Amino acid sequence: MTETATRQFDAVPATRAKGAAASKSGRAVAWRRWILGALGIVFVGVAWEVYKLVGPEKGFTVGELILLPRTNDLSMPHIATMFERLSEPLTGASNSIFMWQAVVEASEFSLYVAAVGWIIGVSVGLLLALVMQRFRTAQSAVLPWIILSQTVPLIAIAPLVRRWGAQIQFGDFVWENWMSVALIASYLAFFPVSIGALKGLNSPDTNHVELFRSFGVGWWKTLVKLRIPASVPYLMPALQLAAANAVIGTIVAEVSIGLKGGIGRMVIEFAGAAGGDPGKPWAPIFGAVAIGLIAAGVVAVLGLFVRRYRRGETNA
Amino acid sequence: MTREDDKDMASEPTTTPAVIAENVGKVFPGKKGAQVTALEDIDLTVARGEFVSLIGPSGCGKSTLMRLIADLDQPTSGSLSVFGKSAKQARLDQEYGIAFQQAGLLPWRTVRRNIELPLELHKVGKAERAKRSKELLSLVGLTDFGDNFPDQLSGGMQQRVAIARSLAESPNLLLMDEPFGALDEMTREHMQGELAHICAETNAAVVFVTHSIPEAVFLSHRVVVLSPRPGRIRAIVDVGLGTSSERTDHLRESETFFAAVSEVREHLHGSPDAVPMGVDNR
Ligand SMILES: Nc1ncnc2c1ncn2[C@@H]1O[C@H](COP(=O)(O)OP(=O)(O)OP(=O)(O)O)[C@@H](O)[C@H]1O
Ligand SMILES: [Mg+2]
């Protein structure tokens, strides 16, 4: 290859520069997203306080129907009150821990359970997607059940799971209540993953699939080198949804199973205490929000590692 | 290029043609029992190192014939052999490289790693892969773009990467289905010149599908003209423009070139009951 090697095409040397410019403007876009996100939160806070200021004290109701909420300090405490309450002791007892400590502890517990649920759900979801991709018949047999599974209300399955769990026991292993909660979280988490992953695994067009066939490689290598990388853009939003579902599933299941120690239980316990302590019910809600943000953040960070496989999302 | 030499010495005698099609037919089952006969009675032999173009009206079965050779589909009648083997065996043995109309690059791989893809899949060592991709990058004139991603390249550049990829394993047979179809005329003529060079260097046989008569004539030793459905071979035109290495742009102005172009055109427009469609007469 002597002659052709020296014959360069009149290639576009601007390509590199274009790439650099694109990443710079990409950073600007990222910054703007952060700023807009922060502005959004501030806006909600301002709206809350403004309504509290100008809204009718007793709210506005037509018969039973509440059209506008009441604005008194009990129903709508000042945002400052909510945060103040976090920094105060949990109870009146002299050795009481601070509210924020209690919230952090409960959040940690719930986050842990949700993470276990997420991992199980994601594994099951991926496995189902793989099986469905591999066997057409499996897809038509399993897919309807997957969709049907999500129509069963959580409240209905929670006690069932708990009862079944109580019967499980082999050797030293004893089924605990938190495992039921994690299982329910995984039940909600597996769904978007199985659907998203299936769509992603099937996303390569015939062109690419036939190319791999022409290379004479089988299903496994096609899976690893083509289908899985191609599924990443579909998988990331699915994993994010799964994280959100796992958090919600955990909190709701904690309530319906009656598991102590987590944010779900704290929400219920504190809601009753609203009487003389309007800031208190809000504390665990902040905890729940924090769990959701952390879960979404972790998945977003995971997404950074596979950014290369997401080129198709913005380009081409 | 030692791989190529090994291959030749190890297996079949070098006189075995690249492709032999005998009475090949392909019928697609249509809806409600209506069948589509895409190909009928195709008899074609492609010698080693020979450049053969398939030309014909849209829907006449050019792509189908190529897919049969590539074992991406199976003939419903007749027999097909590639380097003396069944089409399937030839595919599994990587006897051919293929390039389609769409470049079909993997967007998450750099240009270099796209070119190395077939080698990687066949467990060729890292050092050898790097050496080969470097050779190929310079062959298709993209030395400076090895680390770019496909979306940073123009359509023509992407197509060159796809061609480089099809050459990665030094196949003795190249199958190309309208590889320049999506390119503008300038780039296209440029690429044709490049392809002629590549063929001269690698000495691979080529089966090339195109809609452009001048393109077919410029590149080929023989041009196979197919009739509209069902696709049959209507004529085979010997171009006689010499070996691939002699194909340079001034050929496009030569008498022989024009003579061959009009011969192919006559065959295409040949039968009065058939109006050729989708044939590019440029
Ligand atoms: N998978 C398939 N199923 C059914 N019919 C098919 C299939 N593939 C091709 N055909 C039919 O076979 C005929 C030949 O198709 P083919 O793609 O080979 O044409 P072609 O010559 O490549 O056309 P073009 O020049 O437009 O690319 C067409 O009539 C098409 O409808
Ligand atoms: Mg075609």
XYZ file of C-alpha atoms and ligand atoms in Angstrom:
630
model
C 0.000 0.000 0.000
C 2.434 2.602 -1.131
C 0.745 4.912 -3.562
C -2.685 5.139 -2.048
C -1.152 5.615 1.343
C 0.229 8.947 0.322
C -2.837 10.039 -1.564
C -4.779 11.770 1.132
C -8.356 12.706 0.633
C -9.303 16.308 0.923
C -10.600 15.527 4.369
C -12.272 18.114 6.550
C -9.728 19.076 9.211
C -12.370 21.116 10.997
C -13.920 18.007 12.474
C -11.750 17.976 15.578
C -12.321 21.625 16.295
C -16.026 21.093 15.856
C -15.909 18.312 18.439
C -14.141 20.534 20.958
C -16.622 23.343 20.439
C -19.467 20.915 20.888
C -18.158 19.700 24.244
C -17.683 23.278 25.415
C -21.238 24.209 24.563
C -22.246 20.897 26.165
C -20.756 22.119 29.432
C -22.662 25.376 29.113
C -25.851 23.395 28.617
C -25.098 21.341 31.736
C -24.597 24.526 33.748
C -27.796 25.987 32.488
C -29.634 22.837 33.511
C -28.302 23.132 37.032
C -29.253 26.780 37.263
C -32.710 26.155 35.858
C -33.172 23.267 38.306
C -32.204 25.485 41.247
C -34.482 28.243 39.994
C -37.320 25.740 39.822
C -36.888 24.834 43.489
C -36.679 28.486 44.506
C -39.803 29.174 42.492
C -41.771 26.485 44.322
C -40.644 27.919 47.666
C -41.592 31.460 46.667
C -44.974 30.324 45.340
C -45.622 28.568 48.635
C -44.827 31.636 50.707
C -46.681 34.026 48.398
C -49.811 31.906 48.486
C -49.540 31.637 52.230
C -49.391 35.419 52.361
C -52.250 36.272 50.011
C -54.417 33.113 50.100
C -57.615 32.986 52.167
C -56.971 32.021 55.807
C -59.721 29.415 55.832
C -59.115 28.226 52.321
C -61.916 28.022 49.843
C -64.311 25.111 49.755
C -67.423 24.326 47.792
C -69.350 21.832 49.887
C -66.886 19.033 50.594
C -64.590 20.016 47.774
C -61.432 21.875 48.749
C -60.532 24.256 45.972
C -57.913 26.254 47.826
C -56.015 24.960 50.880
C -56.018 26.790 54.146
C -53.056 29.048 54.735
C -52.755 28.971 58.500
C -49.457 27.931 60.092
C -50.763 24.456 60.808
C -51.727 23.560 57.260
C -49.005 25.486 55.538
C -46.100 26.181 57.847
C -43.444 28.620 56.729
C -40.605 26.983 54.888
C -38.301 28.372 57.534
C -40.344 26.527 60.185
C -39.815 23.247 58.395
C -36.062 23.689 58.325
C -35.926 24.998 61.868
C -37.709 21.892 63.056
C -35.010 19.760 61.457
C -32.372 21.388 63.616
C -34.315 20.935 66.844
C -34.273 17.825 69.061
C -36.583 15.000 68.047
C -38.471 14.882 71.358
C -38.647 16.908 74.492
C -36.451 14.436 76.388
C -33.108 15.833 77.468
C -31.082 13.080 75.789
C -33.005 13.278 72.535
C -31.139 13.218 69.230
C -31.770 15.975 66.710
C -34.600 15.691 64.243
C -32.242 15.736 61.275
C -30.305 12.857 62.777
C -33.449 10.799 63.073
C -34.404 11.650 59.510
C -30.940 10.762 58.201
C -31.020 7.436 60.021
C -34.448 6.552 58.682
C -33.442 7.679 55.211
C -30.303 5.564 55.286
C -32.346 2.530 56.230
C -34.929 3.113 53.497
C -32.254 3.885 50.940
C -30.521 0.631 51.757
C -33.728 -1.368 51.358
C -34.547 0.483 48.133
C -31.047 -0.213 46.797
C -31.437 -3.927 47.466
C -34.805 -3.823 45.747
C -33.324 -1.909 42.835
C -30.495 -4.369 42.345
C -32.836 -7.357 42.439
C -35.330 -5.629 40.158
C -32.688 -4.589 37.653
C -31.197 -8.094 37.586
C -34.551 -9.739 37.077
C -35.568 -7.147 34.488
C -32.367 -7.619 32.497
C -32.662 -11.384 32.670
C -36.241 -11.310 31.446
C -35.289 -8.974 28.615
C -32.452 -11.288 27.579
C -34.686 -14.335 27.555
C -37.360 -12.489 25.623
C -34.813 -11.248 23.105
C -33.356 -14.695 22.645
C -36.611 -16.580 22.241
C -39.429 -15.044 20.320
C -41.924 -17.417 21.903
C -40.783 -16.374 25.355
C -41.521 -12.805 24.412
C -45.113 -13.519 23.476
C -45.554 -15.742 26.530
C -43.917 -13.521 29.131
C -44.514 -9.959 28.005
C -48.265 -9.891 28.756
C -47.572 -11.160 32.274
C -44.974 -8.504 32.849
C -47.428 -5.818 31.888
C -50.221 -7.437 33.865
C -47.999 -7.653 36.940
C -47.964 -3.869 37.191
C -51.707 -3.572 37.322
C -51.862 -5.354 40.680
C -52.039 -2.654 43.353
C -49.144 -2.547 45.746
C -51.432 -2.417 48.746
C -52.836 -5.790 47.740
C -49.560 -7.640 47.388
C -47.746 -6.205 50.392
C -49.521 -8.296 53.039
C -49.294 -11.373 50.808
C -45.555 -11.034 50.402
C -45.199 -10.570 54.126
C -47.232 -13.687 54.896
C -45.353 -15.822 52.358
C -42.074 -14.476 53.645
C -42.939 -15.493 57.187
C -43.136 -19.097 56.029
C -39.674 -19.096 54.491
C -37.004 -20.561 56.646
C -34.105 -22.776 55.805
C -31.131 -23.384 58.036
C -30.125 -20.215 59.797
C -31.819 -18.046 57.253
C -34.876 -16.286 58.500
C -36.977 -14.093 56.277
C -37.193 -10.626 57.736
C -39.731 -7.925 57.123
C -37.290 -5.598 55.403
C -36.751 -8.308 52.820
C -40.440 -8.238 52.006
C -40.159 -4.501 51.516
C -37.123 -4.897 49.260
C -38.955 -7.561 47.292
C -41.897 -5.257 46.724
C -39.548 -2.470 45.693
C -37.949 -4.844 43.187
C -41.406 -5.759 41.939
C -41.885 -2.169 40.884
C -38.314 -1.708 39.705
C -38.027 -4.652 37.351
C -40.801 -3.473 35.067
C -39.239 -0.455 33.327
C -35.945 -2.319 33.086
C -37.395 -5.354 31.367
C -39.349 -3.235 28.895
C -36.545 -0.743 28.254
C -33.860 -3.396 27.949
C -35.957 -5.461 25.566
C -36.522 -2.443 23.398
C -32.838 -1.588 23.554
C -31.655 -5.115 22.764
C -33.924 -5.163 19.743
C -32.901 -1.674 18.664
C -30.024 -2.500 16.263
C -31.343 -2.353 12.729
C -31.171 -5.284 10.336
C -28.190 -3.674 8.724
C -26.093 -4.135 11.841
C -27.499 -7.525 12.708
C -26.724 -8.815 9.229
C -23.268 -7.341 9.409
C -22.589 -9.454 12.477
C -24.063 -12.429 10.741
C -21.730 -11.830 7.825
C -18.874 -11.896 10.315
C -20.022 -15.407 11.131
C -20.471 -14.778 14.855
C -23.284 -16.212 16.955
C -25.922 -14.846 19.279
C -23.637 -14.351 22.247
C -21.026 -12.213 20.521
C -23.722 -10.257 18.734
C -25.272 -9.656 22.130
C -22.083 -8.484 23.764
C -20.683 -6.387 20.948
C -23.853 -5.073 19.364
C -27.093 -5.491 21.270
C -25.934 -4.554 24.764
C -24.007 -1.442 23.702
C -26.933 -0.419 21.508
C -29.335 -0.831 24.412
C -27.554 1.650 26.689
C -29.554 4.711 25.543
C -32.746 2.795 26.333
C -31.392 1.339 29.523
C -30.359 4.550 31.257
C -33.850 6.087 31.512
C -35.166 2.641 32.461
C -32.657 2.377 35.313
C -33.624 5.851 36.464
C -37.292 4.966 36.436
C -36.467 1.774 38.283
C -34.654 3.790 40.953
C -37.630 6.074 41.415
C -39.954 3.079 41.531
C -37.773 1.293 44.063
C -37.851 4.323 46.363
C -41.597 4.733 46.094
C -42.113 0.995 46.451
C -39.960 0.928 49.577
C -41.745 3.794 51.275
C -45.230 2.528 50.440
C -44.364 -1.052 51.389
C -42.871 0.106 54.688
C -46.222 1.647 55.470
C -48.376 -1.263 54.370
C -46.198 -3.942 55.918
C -45.568 -1.871 58.999
C -41.810 -2.050 58.902
C -40.151 0.120 61.531
C -37.005 2.154 61.062
C -37.606 3.626 57.641
C -38.883 6.876 56.234
C -42.275 5.400 55.330
C -43.102 4.602 58.912
C -41.775 7.973 60.047
C -44.093 9.795 57.643
C -47.101 8.016 59.143
C -46.000 8.472 62.756
C -45.237 12.166 62.375
C -48.327 12.964 60.360
C -50.426 12.363 63.470
C -48.250 14.680 65.509
C -48.988 17.716 63.387
C -51.160 19.289 66.082
C -48.824 21.519 68.003
C -45.790 20.892 65.836
C -46.507 21.914 62.223
C -42.919 21.522 61.065
C -42.610 17.923 62.187
C -44.502 16.066 59.389
C -42.329 17.782 56.844
C -39.088 16.425 58.188
C -39.498 12.863 56.864
C -40.792 14.268 53.579
C -37.478 16.018 53.127
C -35.887 12.666 53.866
C -37.938 10.990 51.171
C -36.998 13.686 48.679
C -33.349 13.259 49.588
C -33.551 9.494 49.021
C -35.092 10.058 45.615
C -32.414 12.574 44.660
C -29.609 10.297 45.821
C -31.046 7.338 43.918
C -31.439 9.383 40.743
C -27.971 10.851 41.210
C -26.312 7.459 41.577
C -27.901 6.259 38.355
C -26.890 9.470 36.606
C -23.311 8.872 37.720
C -23.527 5.328 36.369
C -24.635 6.909 33.095
C -21.410 8.902 32.931
C -19.399 5.698 32.703
C -21.251 4.554 29.626
C -21.419 7.938 27.933
C -19.629 6.595 24.888
C -22.549 4.331 24.168
C -24.967 7.221 24.273
C -23.572 9.093 21.297
C -26.575 8.115 19.257
C -28.851 10.005 21.621
C -27.708 13.424 20.546
C -26.170 12.665 17.179
C -27.334 10.838 14.071
C -0.692 -9.106 3.743
C 0.602 -12.440 4.878
C -2.859 -13.537 5.961
C -4.046 -13.449 2.395
C -1.150 -15.569 1.182
C -1.658 -18.101 3.943
C -5.249 -18.458 3.007
C -4.429 -19.151 -0.617
C -1.801 -21.735 0.128
C -3.667 -23.480 2.865
C -6.964 -24.148 1.167
C -8.314 -24.706 -2.329
C -6.281 -24.406 -5.529
C -6.133 -20.844 -6.790
C -8.080 -21.674 -9.901
C -11.371 -22.212 -8.055
C -13.618 -19.318 -9.042
C -14.692 -16.906 -6.344
C -18.383 -17.463 -6.980
C -20.264 -20.053 -8.992
C -24.016 -19.687 -9.273
C -25.863 -22.412 -11.121
C -29.533 -22.019 -11.907
C -30.023 -19.975 -8.791
C -33.575 -18.881 -8.124
C -35.220 -17.104 -5.213
C -38.918 -17.013 -4.496
C -40.204 -14.987 -1.570
C -43.436 -16.145 -0.023
C -45.777 -13.204 -0.248
C -48.965 -12.412 1.606
C -51.953 -14.686 1.024
C -49.939 -17.175 -0.999
C -48.913 -14.612 -3.571
C -45.287 -15.327 -4.286
C -42.618 -12.962 -5.469
C -40.075 -14.473 -7.802
C -37.067 -12.286 -7.250
C -34.503 -14.299 -9.192
C -34.672 -17.001 -11.825
C -32.064 -19.140 -13.565
C -29.044 -17.167 -12.555
C -25.884 -18.687 -13.998
C -22.833 -16.692 -13.133
C -19.192 -17.359 -12.474
C -16.969 -14.745 -10.895
C -13.280 -15.516 -11.312
C -10.691 -14.742 -8.697
C -9.691 -11.119 -8.801
C -12.499 -10.288 -11.173
C -14.675 -7.212 -10.740
C -18.290 -7.916 -11.681
C -21.081 -5.368 -11.465
C -24.760 -6.151 -11.231
C -27.022 -3.584 -12.812
C -30.713 -3.578 -13.512
C -33.974 -1.824 -12.783
C -35.071 -1.334 -9.208
C -36.509 -4.448 -7.629
C -34.924 -6.843 -10.114
C -33.132 -8.784 -7.419
C -29.607 -7.389 -7.350
C -29.515 -7.085 -3.605
C -31.138 -10.468 -3.283
C -28.427 -12.117 -5.383
C -25.765 -10.472 -3.297
C -27.452 -11.559 -0.076
C -27.591 -15.121 -1.355
C -23.862 -15.082 -2.024
C -23.312 -13.635 1.440
C -25.535 -16.322 2.983
C -27.761 -13.686 4.500
C -30.571 -15.492 2.708
C -30.875 -18.879 1.012
C -31.751 -19.648 -2.615
C -34.962 -21.567 -3.199
C -33.500 -23.362 -6.201
C -30.154 -23.976 -7.830
C -26.786 -24.097 -6.182
C -24.252 -21.590 -5.099
C -20.625 -22.022 -4.186
C -18.101 -19.531 -2.928
C -14.461 -20.544 -3.313
C -15.626 -24.094 -3.774
C -17.531 -24.130 -0.483
C -21.157 -23.692 0.363
C -22.185 -20.087 0.903
C -22.658 -20.781 4.601
C -19.236 -22.293 5.039
C -17.723 -19.396 3.141
C -19.450 -16.968 5.471
C -18.270 -18.815 8.549
C -14.748 -18.935 7.115
C -14.828 -15.200 6.481
C -14.137 -15.606 2.795
C -15.841 -12.350 1.958
C -16.120 -8.812 3.224
C -19.331 -6.895 2.785
C -20.362 -3.240 2.510
C -23.896 -1.961 2.221
C -25.470 1.240 1.019
C -25.577 2.525 4.586
C -22.160 2.598 6.156
C -23.551 0.807 9.213
C -20.812 1.893 11.595
C -21.248 1.388 15.309
C -21.684 4.909 16.718
C -20.023 4.096 20.035
C -16.794 2.926 18.444
C -14.096 5.143 17.067
C -13.265 4.847 13.389
C -10.285 2.706 14.249
C -12.249 0.340 16.433
C -14.976 0.087 13.822
C -12.403 -1.074 11.327
C -10.980 -3.508 13.863
C -14.406 -4.916 14.719
C -14.276 -8.078 12.569
C -10.726 -8.770 13.743
C -11.742 -8.306 17.354
C -14.684 -10.648 16.909
C -12.336 -13.265 15.525
C -9.868 -12.916 18.365
C -7.031 -11.363 16.429
C -4.416 -10.041 18.854
C -4.278 -6.393 19.814
C -0.963 -5.597 18.192
C -1.933 -7.175 14.909
C -5.271 -5.384 14.982
C -3.602 -2.046 15.493
C -1.200 -2.727 12.636
C -3.966 -3.729 10.282
C -6.237 -0.806 11.120
C -3.339 1.571 10.592
C -2.741 0.125 7.131
C -6.415 0.336 6.266
C -6.818 3.868 7.574
C -4.078 5.037 5.281
C -5.480 2.959 2.432
C -8.778 4.812 2.600
C -7.112 8.126 3.407
C -8.388 8.571 6.948
C -5.131 8.367 8.874
C -5.935 11.474 10.887
C -9.406 10.337 11.797
C -8.770 7.032 13.525
C -9.837 8.387 16.904
C -12.908 10.229 15.693
C -16.367 8.869 16.154
C -18.544 8.142 13.122
C -20.884 11.054 13.810
C -17.930 13.374 13.368
C -17.373 12.220 9.791
C -19.050 13.129 6.546
C -21.140 10.530 4.726
C -18.366 9.829 2.252
C -15.832 9.377 5.016
C -18.158 6.984 6.842
C -18.547 4.960 3.698
C -14.771 4.741 3.388
C -14.595 3.442 6.934
C -17.160 0.792 6.029
C -15.060 -0.224 3.056
C -11.954 -0.376 5.195
C -13.854 -2.588 7.625
C -14.915 -4.924 4.815
C -11.239 -5.216 3.865
C -10.051 -5.865 7.406
C -9.604 -9.590 7.066
C -8.097 -9.370 3.600
C -10.974 -11.249 2.012
C -10.594 -12.651 -1.467
C -14.130 -11.581 -2.253
C -15.801 -8.245 -1.672
C -19.561 -7.867 -1.807
C -20.756 -4.306 -2.196
C -24.375 -3.245 -2.446
C -24.564 0.307 -3.764
C -21.810 1.446 -1.427
C -21.634 4.848 -3.105
C -25.371 5.237 -3.516
C -25.682 7.941 -0.892
C -22.750 10.024 -2.079
C -22.661 13.111 -4.270
C -21.281 12.810 -7.775
C -17.868 14.306 -6.981
C -17.182 12.142 -3.981
C -18.560 9.224 -5.851
C -16.137 9.456 -8.763
C -13.361 9.979 -6.302
C -14.354 6.855 -4.387
C -14.592 4.868 -7.591
C -10.993 5.730 -8.335
C -10.068 4.698 -4.810
C -11.916 1.415 -5.083
C -10.169 0.606 -8.366
C -6.883 1.205 -6.554
C -7.839 -0.925 -3.619
C -8.853 -3.753 -5.932
C -5.606 -3.521 -7.820
C -3.718 -3.742 -4.553
C -5.658 -6.464 -2.827
C -6.516 -8.457 -5.930
C -9.863 -9.402 -4.443
C -12.807 -10.434 -6.562
C -15.702 -7.983 -6.282
C -19.420 -8.323 -6.786
C -20.697 -4.780 -7.001
C -24.315 -3.667 -7.150
C -25.004 -0.270 -8.653
C -27.612 1.818 -10.404
C -25.099 3.867 -12.317
C -24.019 2.646 -15.735
C -20.839 4.729 -15.887
C -19.887 3.546 -12.436
C -20.364 -0.085 -13.420
C -18.408 0.345 -16.630
C -15.592 2.285 -15.033
C -15.002 -0.266 -12.314
C -15.843 -3.632 -13.837
C -14.289 -6.290 -15.935
C -17.774 -7.509 -16.681
C -21.182 -5.899 -16.216
C -24.115 -8.211 -15.617
C -27.408 -6.720 -16.804
C -30.484 -8.093 -15.065
C -34.005 -7.952 -16.392
C -36.951 -6.703 -14.342
C -38.886 -9.162 -12.205
C -38.310 -11.978 -12.237
C -34.637 -11.106 -12.307
C -32.759 -12.984 -14.977
C -29.437 -12.326 -16.586
C -30.219 -10.470 -19.785
C -26.686 -9.855 -20.922
C -23.124 -9.843 -19.730
C -20.999 -7.045 -21.154
C -17.221 -7.462 -21.318
C -15.897 -4.015 -20.684
C -12.281 -4.496 -21.643
C -10.869 -1.403 -20.000
C -7.900 -3.354 -18.705
C -6.928 -4.276 -15.175
C -8.106 -2.386 -12.138
C -4.783 -0.614 -11.733
C -5.198 0.990 -15.129
C -8.504 2.582 -14.220
C -7.823 6.221 -13.795
C -10.047 9.190 -14.415
C -8.943 9.814 -17.997
C -10.546 6.478 -18.896
C -13.890 8.164 -18.431
C -13.244 10.129 -21.596
C -12.069 7.191 -23.717
C -13.840 5.640 -26.665
C -13.932 2.176 -25.135
C -15.614 3.600 -22.058
C -18.389 5.247 -24.071
C -18.831 2.181 -26.229
C -19.299 0.003 -23.166
C -21.657 2.503 -21.555
C -23.935 2.537 -24.572
C -23.799 -1.232 -24.854
C -24.921 -1.654 -21.267
C -27.596 0.983 -21.780
C -28.940 -0.775 -24.845
C -29.194 -4.036 -22.973
C -30.941 -2.339 -20.092
C -33.497 -0.710 -22.362
C -33.437 -3.802 -24.501
C -36.815 -5.415 -24.420
C -39.627 -3.138 -25.570
C -42.102 -4.317 -22.933
C -39.919 -3.335 -20.044
C -39.433 0.209 -18.924
C -36.374 0.336 -16.740
C -36.869 2.276 -13.592
C -34.471 3.623 -11.102
C -31.561 3.268 -13.468
C -29.193 6.106 -13.364
C -28.056 7.066 -16.822
C -25.573 9.682 -15.826
N -37.437 -10.250 2.501
C -38.231 -10.167 1.402
N -39.486 -10.624 1.448
C -40.282 -10.552 0.373
N -39.906 -10.031 -0.805
C -38.670 -9.547 -0.909
C -37.760 -9.578 0.191
N -36.604 -9.025 -0.201
C -36.777 -8.660 -1.475
N -38.011 -8.990 -1.915
C -38.529 -8.757 -3.261
O -37.602 -9.252 -4.174
C -37.475 -8.376 -5.264
C -36.038 -8.016 -5.466
O -35.595 -7.227 -4.397
P -34.128 -6.651 -4.305
O -34.005 -5.917 -3.039
O -33.169 -7.740 -4.546
O -34.109 -5.631 -5.527
P -32.918 -4.706 -6.014
O -32.593 -5.097 -7.413
O -31.815 -4.700 -5.056
O -33.637 -3.304 -6.043
P -32.993 -1.881 -5.749
O -32.219 -1.544 -6.954
O -34.174 -0.988 -5.603
O -32.183 -1.990 -4.526
C -38.363 -7.191 -4.987
O -39.518 -7.330 -5.769
C -38.691 -7.285 -3.538
O -40.027 -6.895 -3.342
Mg -31.009 -3.264 -3.627
